[in-house]
Amino acid sequence: MQKSPAPRANWATRFGFILAAAGSAIGLGNIWKFPYIAGQHGGGAFVLVYLACITLVGIPIMMAELAIGRQGQRDAVGSFVALEGPGSPWCLVGWGSVIAAFILLSFYAVVAGWSFDYLLKAASGGLRNRSPGEIEALFDQLVASPGRVIFWQALFLTANVAIVLGGIRTGIERWSKILMPALFALLLLLFIQGMRSDGGGQALAFLFRPDFSRLTPRALLDALGHAFFTLSLGAGVMITYASYLEPEADIRALSLRIAVLDTVVALVAALTIFSVAFSANLEAGAGPGLVFKTLPILLLRLPFGSLLALLFFLLLAFAALSSSISMLEVVVAYLIDEKGWSRRLATILVGFAVFLLGLPSALSFSLWQDVRPFFGHTFFETFDALVSSWLLPLAGLFVALYVGWFWGSKRPNKTLPGGSLQGGLSAGWQLLLRFVAPAAVILILLNQLGLLPSG
Ligand code: TRP
């Protein structure tokens, strides 16, 4: 196995790392998915369950991933090799993560591309003077146009390649320092507008006044699955990003900050979207079309509506971009660290390969909507299920088991620089990592196999 000859890249500042990792965590999951699942599950009580999942399952697994990368100082596969030796079965966990990141990016780029298209629509006045029905139809027209979708998907991936080509400090970190503050500012602006609208108070009550009668077993499982996805766990992102940290970094403090930022953004995004929905007397449970169909209609009814729509889709595009660069970096870091490729070659080739792999997903809503290779599901649905429902939770489960039970079992006295994870983890976190997190993930998996009655 070749080592890269140059000294290993690292983050310029701790703050830069936090922004980059939070950038990965804060994505379409926060702005598009969290509001609609919280809406479907009735708000307040779901939010409480979600917060519990983030704390009891998400944060412990994030600490474990950060510990592996900080200690291994290599990519997601190489870190397991560094810790356990080549040929250890744990390396499979790293492999699974890299593959998950690769596939995830392929269809994430398709959805991100849609947000680019809406950005252009909003900027060029394409949303103005249209009836609600026409605005809703725009989405169906967009996804049914293969050329358009592929164009935006390619452009989005090109932006990813351009950023990741710049490396850690001058690529990912520098862009995170631009994209994330911009994202926070945009969100704050929209939030203030939303809270000033008639629906503001109602949105607060909906999200923070729990109605436990609306809580179902399904809500619990959705909260658990989403906690996983929103924190970017199970695809090697936190391992890879932490490998550019110095070994003394305090992973407990870092993971708490990343999780808090991610949670705050999800809640604020949901409040914003619900306030707009309620001010138009709309239901909060609109489902996946909430952002692309319902929201533009509602925003355009507000004063400065076109501008607000523009800002919203800019927010969505920035959130998607800061997440997708982390997926690309996982695969690129693997090729650099393990195969000795140059960053340039790795980034360009992976970008192109991801584009090709994403084509079936891009066409899943148009030319290939009837191509259903897997139990009647389109390519898009199949890739999404494979990654979100299987690869990510499985990798997360094994990360929890590895760090909770097996880490250093062969070399129990080896002191790790910066203290072992065990040394840095209080008994409480340790307990969560060993028992609660694995049990929760196994619950998700059993449910997916249809082995739980709530199915
Ligand atoms: N967390 C991001 C979101 O909420 C998506 C994401 C980025 C991700 N990198 C990931 C999800 C790695 C799982 C694994 O949109």
mmCIF file of C-alpha atoms in Angstrom, residues 1-6 102 331-353:
data_model
loop_
_atom_site.group_PDB
_atom_site.id
_atom_site.type_symbol
_atom_site.label_atom_id
_atom_site.label_comp_id
_atom_site.label_asym_id
_atom_site.label_seq_id
_atom_site.Cartn_x
_atom_site.Cartn_y
_atom_site.Cartn_z
ATOM 1 C CA MET A 1 0.000 0.000 0.000
ATOM 2 C CA GLN A 2 1.513 3.292 -1.030
ATOM 3 C CA LYS A 3 1.649 6.313 1.214
ATOM 4 C CA SER A 4 1.270 9.748 -0.260
ATOM 5 C CA PRO A 5 4.723 11.353 -0.308
ATOM 6 C CA ALA A 6 3.624 14.861 0.678
ATOM 7 C CA PHE A 102 -19.956 7.235 -3.894
ATOM 8 C CA VAL A 331 -13.777 8.734 -2.219
ATOM 9 C CA VAL A 332 -10.971 11.057 -3.292
ATOM 10 C CA ALA A 333 -9.153 10.664 0.038
ATOM 11 C CA TYR A 334 -9.360 6.893 -0.351
ATOM 12 C CA LEU A 335 -7.699 6.996 -3.776
ATOM 13 C CA ILE A 336 -5.024 9.444 -2.597
ATOM 14 C CA ASP A 337 -4.150 7.669 0.643
ATOM 15 C CA GLU A 338 -4.517 4.042 -0.400
ATOM 16 C CA LYS A 339 -3.749 4.075 -4.091
ATOM 17 C CA GLY A 340 -1.281 6.954 -4.233
ATOM 18 C CA TRP A 341 -3.276 8.858 -6.872
ATOM 19 C CA SER A 342 -2.836 12.601 -7.201
ATOM 20 C CA ARG A 343 -5.726 14.708 -5.896
ATOM 21 C CA ARG A 344 -6.199 16.082 -9.377
ATOM 22 C CA LEU A 345 -6.606 12.748 -11.097
ATOM 23 C CA ALA A 346 -8.716 11.281 -8.286
ATOM 24 C CA THR A 347 -11.117 14.220 -8.129
ATOM 25 C CA ILE A 348 -11.716 14.480 -11.847
ATOM 26 C CA LEU A 349 -12.130 10.754 -12.412
ATOM 27 C CA VAL A 350 -14.403 10.249 -9.417
ATOM 28 C CA GLY A 351 -16.468 13.270 -10.410
ATOM 29 C CA PHE A 352 -16.966 11.812 -13.854
ATOM 30 C CA ALA A 353 -17.709 8.309 -12.571
#
